[in-house]
Amino acid sequence: MHINESSSWQPKIIVFACNWCSYAAADLAGLNHLEYPADVRIIRTPCSGRMDPLLVLRALNRGADGVLLSG
């Protein structure tokens, strides 16, 4: 299978963002009217260091093409 460069396929990305660090940056980006792709979903987590690894597997199992854990 070859990847067609003109394809409109966009990966579905789930971002688990730490409430104390990276979520604040994502929120600030929104306040400044910066945009990110529509297929990116940001989920606020209480603390990235305490996140259950099964959440990453669950996201992939439910159709995510990639997962970003940001702390």
PDB file of N, CA and C in Angstrom:
ATOM      1  N   MET A   1       0.842  -1.176   0.000  1.00  0.00           N
ATOM      2  CA  MET A   1       0.000   0.000   0.000  1.00  0.00           C
ATOM      3  C   MET A   1       0.889   1.242   0.000  1.00  0.00           C
ATOM      4  N   HIS A   2       0.605   2.164  -0.883  1.00  0.00           N
ATOM      5  CA  HIS A   2       1.368   3.398  -0.974  1.00  0.00           C
ATOM      6  C   HIS A   2       0.544   4.549  -0.424  1.00  0.00           C
ATOM      7  N   ILE A   3       1.211   5.448   0.219  1.00  0.00           N
ATOM      8  CA  ILE A   3       0.530   6.631   0.742  1.00  0.00           C
ATOM      9  C   ILE A   3       0.409   7.648  -0.379  1.00  0.00           C
ATOM     10  N   ASN A   4      -0.802   8.048  -0.647  1.00  0.00           N
ATOM     11  CA  ASN A   4      -1.056   9.053  -1.671  1.00  0.00           C
ATOM     12  C   ASN A   4      -0.852  10.429  -1.054  1.00  0.00           C
ATOM     13  N   GLU A   5       0.100  11.194  -1.583  1.00  0.00           N
ATOM     14  CA  GLU A   5       0.421  12.491  -0.998  1.00  0.00           C
ATOM     15  C   GLU A   5      -0.717  13.490  -1.120  1.00  0.00           C
ATOM     16  N   SER A   6      -1.616  13.278  -2.066  1.00  0.00           N
ATOM     17  CA  SER A   6      -2.748  14.188  -2.215  1.00  0.00           C
ATOM     18  C   SER A   6      -3.944  13.751  -1.371  1.00  0.00           C
ATOM     19  N   SER A   7      -3.782  12.704  -0.613  1.00  0.00           N
ATOM     20  CA  SER A   7      -4.867  12.194   0.230  1.00  0.00           C
ATOM     21  C   SER A   7      -5.232  13.210   1.302  1.00  0.00           C
ATOM     22  N   SER A   8      -6.511  13.258   1.627  1.00  0.00           N
ATOM     23  CA  SER A   8      -6.971  14.198   2.651  1.00  0.00           C
ATOM     24  C   SER A   8      -7.053  13.540   4.025  1.00  0.00           C
ATOM     25  N   TRP A   9      -6.488  12.357   4.161  1.00  0.00           N
ATOM     26  CA  TRP A   9      -6.533  11.646   5.436  1.00  0.00           C
ATOM     27  C   TRP A   9      -5.781  12.430   6.503  1.00  0.00           C
ATOM     28  N   GLN A  10      -6.404  12.579   7.649  1.00  0.00           N
ATOM     29  CA  GLN A  10      -5.780  13.233   8.798  1.00  0.00           C
ATOM     30  C   GLN A  10      -5.816  12.261   9.973  1.00  0.00           C
ATOM     31  N   PRO A  11      -4.708  12.063  10.667  1.00  0.00           N
ATOM     32  CA  PRO A  11      -4.725  11.147  11.808  1.00  0.00           C
ATOM     33  C   PRO A  11      -5.563  11.705  12.953  1.00  0.00           C
ATOM     34  N   LYS A  12      -6.223  10.808  13.656  1.00  0.00           N
ATOM     35  CA  LYS A  12      -6.977  11.192  14.850  1.00  0.00           C
ATOM     36  C   LYS A  12      -6.024  11.101  16.037  1.00  0.00           C
ATOM     37  N   ILE A  13      -5.760  12.234  16.672  1.00  0.00           N
ATOM     38  CA  ILE A  13      -4.799  12.314  17.767  1.00  0.00           C
ATOM     39  C   ILE A  13      -5.532  12.679  19.052  1.00  0.00           C
ATOM     40  N   ILE A  14      -5.246  11.933  20.108  1.00  0.00           N
ATOM     41  CA  ILE A  14      -5.765  12.229  21.439  1.00  0.00           C
ATOM     42  C   ILE A  14      -4.608  12.779  22.263  1.00  0.00           C
ATOM     43  N   VAL A  15      -4.816  13.935  22.866  1.00  0.00           N
ATOM     44  CA  VAL A  15      -3.797  14.553  23.716  1.00  0.00           C
ATOM     45  C   VAL A  15      -4.287  14.512  25.154  1.00  0.00           C
ATOM     46  N   PHE A  16      -3.538  13.841  26.007  1.00  0.00           N
ATOM     47  CA  PHE A  16      -3.800  13.878  27.440  1.00  0.00           C
ATOM     48  C   PHE A  16      -2.890  14.959  28.011  1.00  0.00           C
ATOM     49  N   ALA A  17      -3.476  16.067  28.426  1.00  0.00           N
ATOM     50  CA  ALA A  17      -2.712  17.231  28.868  1.00  0.00           C
ATOM     51  C   ALA A  17      -2.835  17.412  30.376  1.00  0.00           C
ATOM     52  N   CYS A  18      -1.708  17.576  31.037  1.00  0.00           N
ATOM     53  CA  CYS A  18      -1.668  17.791  32.484  1.00  0.00           C
ATOM     54  C   CYS A  18      -2.349  19.118  32.834  1.00  0.00           C
ATOM     55  N   ASN A  19      -3.222  19.081  33.805  1.00  0.00           N
ATOM     56  CA  ASN A  19      -3.954  20.269  34.248  1.00  0.00           C
ATOM     57  C   ASN A  19      -3.012  21.384  34.694  1.00  0.00           C
ATOM     58  N   TRP A  20      -1.881  21.045  35.268  1.00  0.00           N
ATOM     59  CA  TRP A  20      -0.993  22.037  35.874  1.00  0.00           C
ATOM     60  C   TRP A  20       0.020  22.608  34.902  1.00  0.00           C
ATOM     61  N   CYS A  21       0.247  21.956  33.786  1.00  0.00           N
ATOM     62  CA  CYS A  21       1.296  22.422  32.864  1.00  0.00           C
ATOM     63  C   CYS A  21       0.761  22.652  31.458  1.00  0.00           C
ATOM     64  N   SER A  22       0.656  21.581  30.706  1.00  0.00           N
ATOM     65  CA  SER A  22       0.369  21.721  29.278  1.00  0.00           C
ATOM     66  C   SER A  22      -1.065  22.125  28.965  1.00  0.00           C
ATOM     67  N   TYR A  23      -2.025  21.793  29.823  1.00  0.00           N
ATOM     68  CA  TYR A  23      -3.399  22.212  29.535  1.00  0.00           C
ATOM     69  C   TYR A  23      -3.512  23.734  29.595  1.00  0.00           C
ATOM     70  N   ALA A  24      -2.801  24.345  30.511  1.00  0.00           N
ATOM     71  CA  ALA A  24      -2.815  25.812  30.605  1.00  0.00           C
ATOM     72  C   ALA A  24      -2.267  26.431  29.316  1.00  0.00           C
ATOM     73  N   ALA A  25      -1.247  25.807  28.735  1.00  0.00           N
ATOM     74  CA  ALA A  25      -0.685  26.307  27.473  1.00  0.00           C
ATOM     75  C   ALA A  25      -1.690  26.152  26.335  1.00  0.00           C
ATOM     76  N   ALA A  26      -2.404  25.031  26.301  1.00  0.00           N
ATOM     77  CA  ALA A  26      -3.421  24.824  25.265  1.00  0.00           C
ATOM     78  C   ALA A  26      -4.555  25.827  25.423  1.00  0.00           C
ATOM     79  N   ASP A  27      -4.921  26.104  26.660  1.00  0.00           N
ATOM     80  CA  ASP A  27      -5.970  27.082  26.927  1.00  0.00           C
ATOM     81  C   ASP A  27      -5.523  28.478  26.482  1.00  0.00           C
ATOM     82  N   LEU A  28      -4.285  28.816  26.757  1.00  0.00           N
ATOM     83  CA  LEU A  28      -3.744  30.111  26.345  1.00  0.00           C
ATOM     84  C   LEU A  28      -3.693  30.227  24.817  1.00  0.00           C
ATOM     85  N   ALA A  29      -3.375  29.133  24.156  1.00  0.00           N
ATOM     86  CA  ALA A  29      -3.371  29.140  22.688  1.00  0.00           C
ATOM     87  C   ALA A  29      -4.768  29.441  22.161  1.00  0.00           C
ATOM     88  N   GLY A  30      -5.781  28.895  22.810  1.00  0.00           N
ATOM     89  CA  GLY A  30      -7.153  29.179  22.413  1.00  0.00           C
ATOM     90  C   GLY A  30      -7.525  30.630  22.636  1.00  0.00           C
ATOM     91  N   LEU A  31      -7.060  31.199  23.726  1.00  0.00           N
ATOM     92  CA  LEU A  31      -7.343  32.606  24.000  1.00  0.00           C
ATOM     93  C   LEU A  31      -6.705  33.525  22.963  1.00  0.00           C
ATOM     94  N   ASN A  32      -5.583  33.080  22.397  1.00  0.00           N
ATOM     95  CA  ASN A  32      -4.890  33.853  21.365  1.00  0.00           C
ATOM     96  C   ASN A  32      -5.378  33.499  19.959  1.00  0.00           C
ATOM     97  N   HIS A  33      -6.462  32.734  19.883  1.00  0.00           N
ATOM     98  CA  HIS A  33      -7.090  32.342  18.617  1.00  0.00           C
ATOM     99  C   HIS A  33      -6.165  31.534  17.720  1.00  0.00           C
ATOM    100  N   LEU A  34      -5.259  30.769  18.322  1.00  0.00           N
ATOM    101  CA  LEU A  34      -4.435  29.849  17.548  1.00  0.00           C
ATOM    102  C   LEU A  34      -5.261  28.593  17.292  1.00  0.00           C
ATOM    103  N   GLU A  35      -5.042  27.970  16.167  1.00  0.00           N
ATOM    104  CA  GLU A  35      -5.831  26.804  15.798  1.00  0.00           C
ATOM    105  C   GLU A  35      -4.955  25.563  15.745  1.00  0.00           C
ATOM    106  N   TYR A  36      -5.590  24.418  15.963  1.00  0.00           N
ATOM    107  CA  TYR A  36      -4.950  23.136  15.768  1.00  0.00           C
ATOM    108  C   TYR A  36      -5.919  22.282  14.962  1.00  0.00           C
ATOM    109  N   PRO A  37      -5.453  21.204  14.358  1.00  0.00           N
ATOM    110  CA  PRO A  37      -6.320  20.407  13.489  1.00  0.00           C
ATOM    111  C   PRO A  37      -7.574  19.907  14.206  1.00  0.00           C
ATOM    112  N   ALA A  38      -8.646  19.777  13.442  1.00  0.00           N
ATOM    113  CA  ALA A  38      -9.930  19.349  14.007  1.00  0.00           C
ATOM    114  C   ALA A  38      -9.889  17.911  14.515  1.00  0.00           C
ATOM    115  N   ASP A  39      -8.960  17.110  14.012  1.00  0.00           N
ATOM    116  CA  ASP A  39      -8.871  15.715  14.440  1.00  0.00           C
ATOM    117  C   ASP A  39      -8.025  15.530  15.692  1.00  0.00           C
ATOM    118  N   VAL A  40      -7.658  16.616  16.338  1.00  0.00           N
ATOM    119  CA  VAL A  40      -6.921  16.556  17.607  1.00  0.00           C
ATOM    120  C   VAL A  40      -7.897  16.833  18.738  1.00  0.00           C
ATOM    121  N   ARG A  41      -7.932  15.943  19.702  1.00  0.00           N
ATOM    122  CA  ARG A  41      -8.796  16.112  20.868  1.00  0.00           C
ATOM    123  C   ARG A  41      -7.920  16.240  22.108  1.00  0.00           C
ATOM    124  N   ILE A  42      -8.138  17.297  22.872  1.00  0.00           N
ATOM    125  CA  ILE A  42      -7.365  17.523  24.091  1.00  0.00           C
ATOM    126  C   ILE A  42      -8.224  17.140  25.287  1.00  0.00           C
ATOM    127  N   ILE A  43      -7.673  16.265  26.116  1.00  0.00           N
ATOM    128  CA  ILE A  43      -8.354  15.818  27.325  1.00  0.00           C
ATOM    129  C   ILE A  43      -7.508  16.236  28.517  1.00  0.00           C
ATOM    130  N   ARG A  44      -8.106  17.001  29.416  1.00  0.00           N
ATOM    131  CA  ARG A  44      -7.383  17.462  30.604  1.00  0.00           C
ATOM    132  C   ARG A  44      -7.310  16.319  31.615  1.00  0.00           C
ATOM    133  N   THR A  45      -6.111  16.085  32.134  1.00  0.00           N
ATOM    134  CA  THR A  45      -5.913  15.078  33.176  1.00  0.00           C
ATOM    135  C   THR A  45      -5.402  15.783  34.432  1.00  0.00           C
ATOM    136  N   PRO A  46      -5.732  15.250  35.612  1.00  0.00           N
ATOM    137  CA  PRO A  46      -5.285  15.900  36.847  1.00  0.00           C
ATOM    138  C   PRO A  46      -3.758  16.010  36.943  1.00  0.00           C
ATOM    139  N   CYS A  47      -3.064  14.956  36.522  1.00  0.00           N
ATOM    140  CA  CYS A  47      -1.598  14.958  36.592  1.00  0.00           C
ATOM    141  C   CYS A  47      -1.080  13.915  35.613  1.00  0.00           C
ATOM    142  N   SER A  48      -0.226  14.307  34.702  1.00  0.00           N
ATOM    143  CA  SER A  48       0.270  13.360  33.700  1.00  0.00           C
ATOM    144  C   SER A  48       1.116  12.255  34.336  1.00  0.00           C
ATOM    145  N   GLY A  49       1.746  12.546  35.445  1.00  0.00           N
ATOM    146  CA  GLY A  49       2.562  11.548  36.126  1.00  0.00           C
ATOM    147  C   GLY A  49       1.762  10.450  36.792  1.00  0.00           C
ATOM    148  N   ARG A  50       0.487  10.705  37.007  1.00  0.00           N
ATOM    149  CA  ARG A  50      -0.362   9.713  37.670  1.00  0.00           C
ATOM    150  C   ARG A  50      -1.382   9.095  36.718  1.00  0.00           C
ATOM    151  N   MET A  51      -1.222   9.333  35.434  1.00  0.00           N
ATOM    152  CA  MET A  51      -2.194   8.829  34.474  1.00  0.00           C
ATOM    153  C   MET A  51      -2.065   7.326  34.281  1.00  0.00           C
ATOM    154  N   ASP A  52      -3.194   6.651  34.215  1.00  0.00           N
ATOM    155  CA  ASP A  52      -3.228   5.204  34.025  1.00  0.00           C
ATOM    156  C   ASP A  52      -2.841   4.868  32.579  1.00  0.00           C
ATOM    157  N   PRO A  53      -1.831   4.040  32.366  1.00  0.00           N
ATOM    158  CA  PRO A  53      -1.425   3.673  31.002  1.00  0.00           C
ATOM    159  C   PRO A  53      -2.546   3.005  30.205  1.00  0.00           C
ATOM    160  N   LEU A  54      -3.512   2.424  30.890  1.00  0.00           N
ATOM    161  CA  LEU A  54      -4.626   1.795  30.185  1.00  0.00           C
ATOM    162  C   LEU A  54      -5.459   2.812  29.405  1.00  0.00           C
ATOM    163  N   LEU A  55      -5.429   4.085  29.817  1.00  0.00           N
ATOM    164  CA  LEU A  55      -6.148   5.113  29.061  1.00  0.00           C
ATOM    165  C   LEU A  55      -5.552   5.299  27.668  1.00  0.00           C
ATOM    166  N   VAL A  56      -4.251   5.161  27.558  1.00  0.00           N
ATOM    167  CA  VAL A  56      -3.592   5.251  26.253  1.00  0.00           C
ATOM    168  C   VAL A  56      -4.034   4.086  25.375  1.00  0.00           C
ATOM    169  N   LEU A  57      -4.019   2.885  25.942  1.00  0.00           N
ATOM    170  CA  LEU A  57      -4.447   1.711  25.185  1.00  0.00           C
ATOM    171  C   LEU A  57      -5.913   1.804  24.798  1.00  0.00           C
ATOM    172  N   ARG A  58      -6.740   2.318  25.691  1.00  0.00           N
ATOM    173  CA  ARG A  58      -8.168   2.465  25.403  1.00  0.00           C
ATOM    174  C   ARG A  58      -8.392   3.447  24.251  1.00  0.00           C
ATOM    175  N   ALA A  59      -7.645   4.550  24.242  1.00  0.00           N
ATOM    176  CA  ALA A  59      -7.780   5.529  23.160  1.00  0.00           C
ATOM    177  C   ALA A  59      -7.409   4.901  21.816  1.00  0.00           C
ATOM    178  N   LEU A  60      -6.323   4.154  21.788  1.00  0.00           N
ATOM    179  CA  LEU A  60      -5.908   3.490  20.550  1.00  0.00           C
ATOM    180  C   LEU A  60      -6.921   2.430  20.130  1.00  0.00           C
ATOM    181  N   ASN A  61      -7.441   1.693  21.097  1.00  0.00           N
ATOM    182  CA  ASN A  61      -8.427   0.652  20.823  1.00  0.00           C
ATOM    183  C   ASN A  61      -9.723   1.232  20.271  1.00  0.00           C
ATOM    184  N   ARG A  62     -10.042   2.456  20.653  1.00  0.00           N
ATOM    185  CA  ARG A  62     -11.288   3.094  20.214  1.00  0.00           C
ATOM    186  C   ARG A  62     -11.115   3.945  18.955  1.00  0.00           C
ATOM    187  N   GLY A  63      -9.985   3.801  18.291  1.00  0.00           N
ATOM    188  CA  GLY A  63      -9.850   4.422  16.981  1.00  0.00           C
ATOM    189  C   GLY A  63      -8.854   5.556  16.845  1.00  0.00           C
ATOM    190  N   ALA A  64      -8.171   5.925  17.907  1.00  0.00           N
ATOM    191  CA  ALA A  64      -7.161   6.980  17.788  1.00  0.00           C
ATOM    192  C   ALA A  64      -5.973   6.444  16.992  1.00  0.00           C
ATOM    193  N   ASP A  65      -5.417   7.280  16.138  1.00  0.00           N
ATOM    194  CA  ASP A  65      -4.228   6.902  15.386  1.00  0.00           C
ATOM    195  C   ASP A  65      -2.952   7.202  16.163  1.00  0.00           C
ATOM    196  N   GLY A  66      -3.044   8.103  17.123  1.00  0.00           N
ATOM    197  CA  GLY A  66      -1.895   8.457  17.937  1.00  0.00           C
ATOM    198  C   GLY A  66      -2.329   9.075  19.243  1.00  0.00           C
ATOM    199  N   VAL A  67      -1.466   8.970  20.232  1.00  0.00           N
ATOM    200  CA  VAL A  67      -1.743   9.517  21.560  1.00  0.00           C
ATOM    201  C   VAL A  67      -0.528  10.316  22.001  1.00  0.00           C
ATOM    202  N   LEU A  68      -0.781  11.509  22.539  1.00  0.00           N
ATOM    203  CA  LEU A  68       0.272  12.356  23.085  1.00  0.00           C
ATOM    204  C   LEU A  68      -0.025  12.577  24.558  1.00  0.00           C
ATOM    205  N   LEU A  69       0.918  12.227  25.403  1.00  0.00           N
ATOM    206  CA  LEU A  69       0.812  12.500  26.833  1.00  0.00           C
ATOM    207  C   LEU A  69       1.729  13.675  27.116  1.00  0.00           C
ATOM    208  N   SER A  70       1.141  14.804  27.487  1.00  0.00           N
ATOM    209  CA  SER A  70       1.905  16.034  27.665  1.00  0.00           C
ATOM    210  C   SER A  70       1.819  16.493  29.110  1.00  0.00           C
ATOM    211  N   GLY A  71       2.982  16.688  29.722  1.00  0.00           N
ATOM    212  CA  GLY A  71       3.000  17.075  31.124  1.00  0.00           C
ATOM    213  C   GLY A  71       3.699  18.374  31.354  1.00  0.00           C
TER     214      GLY A  71
END
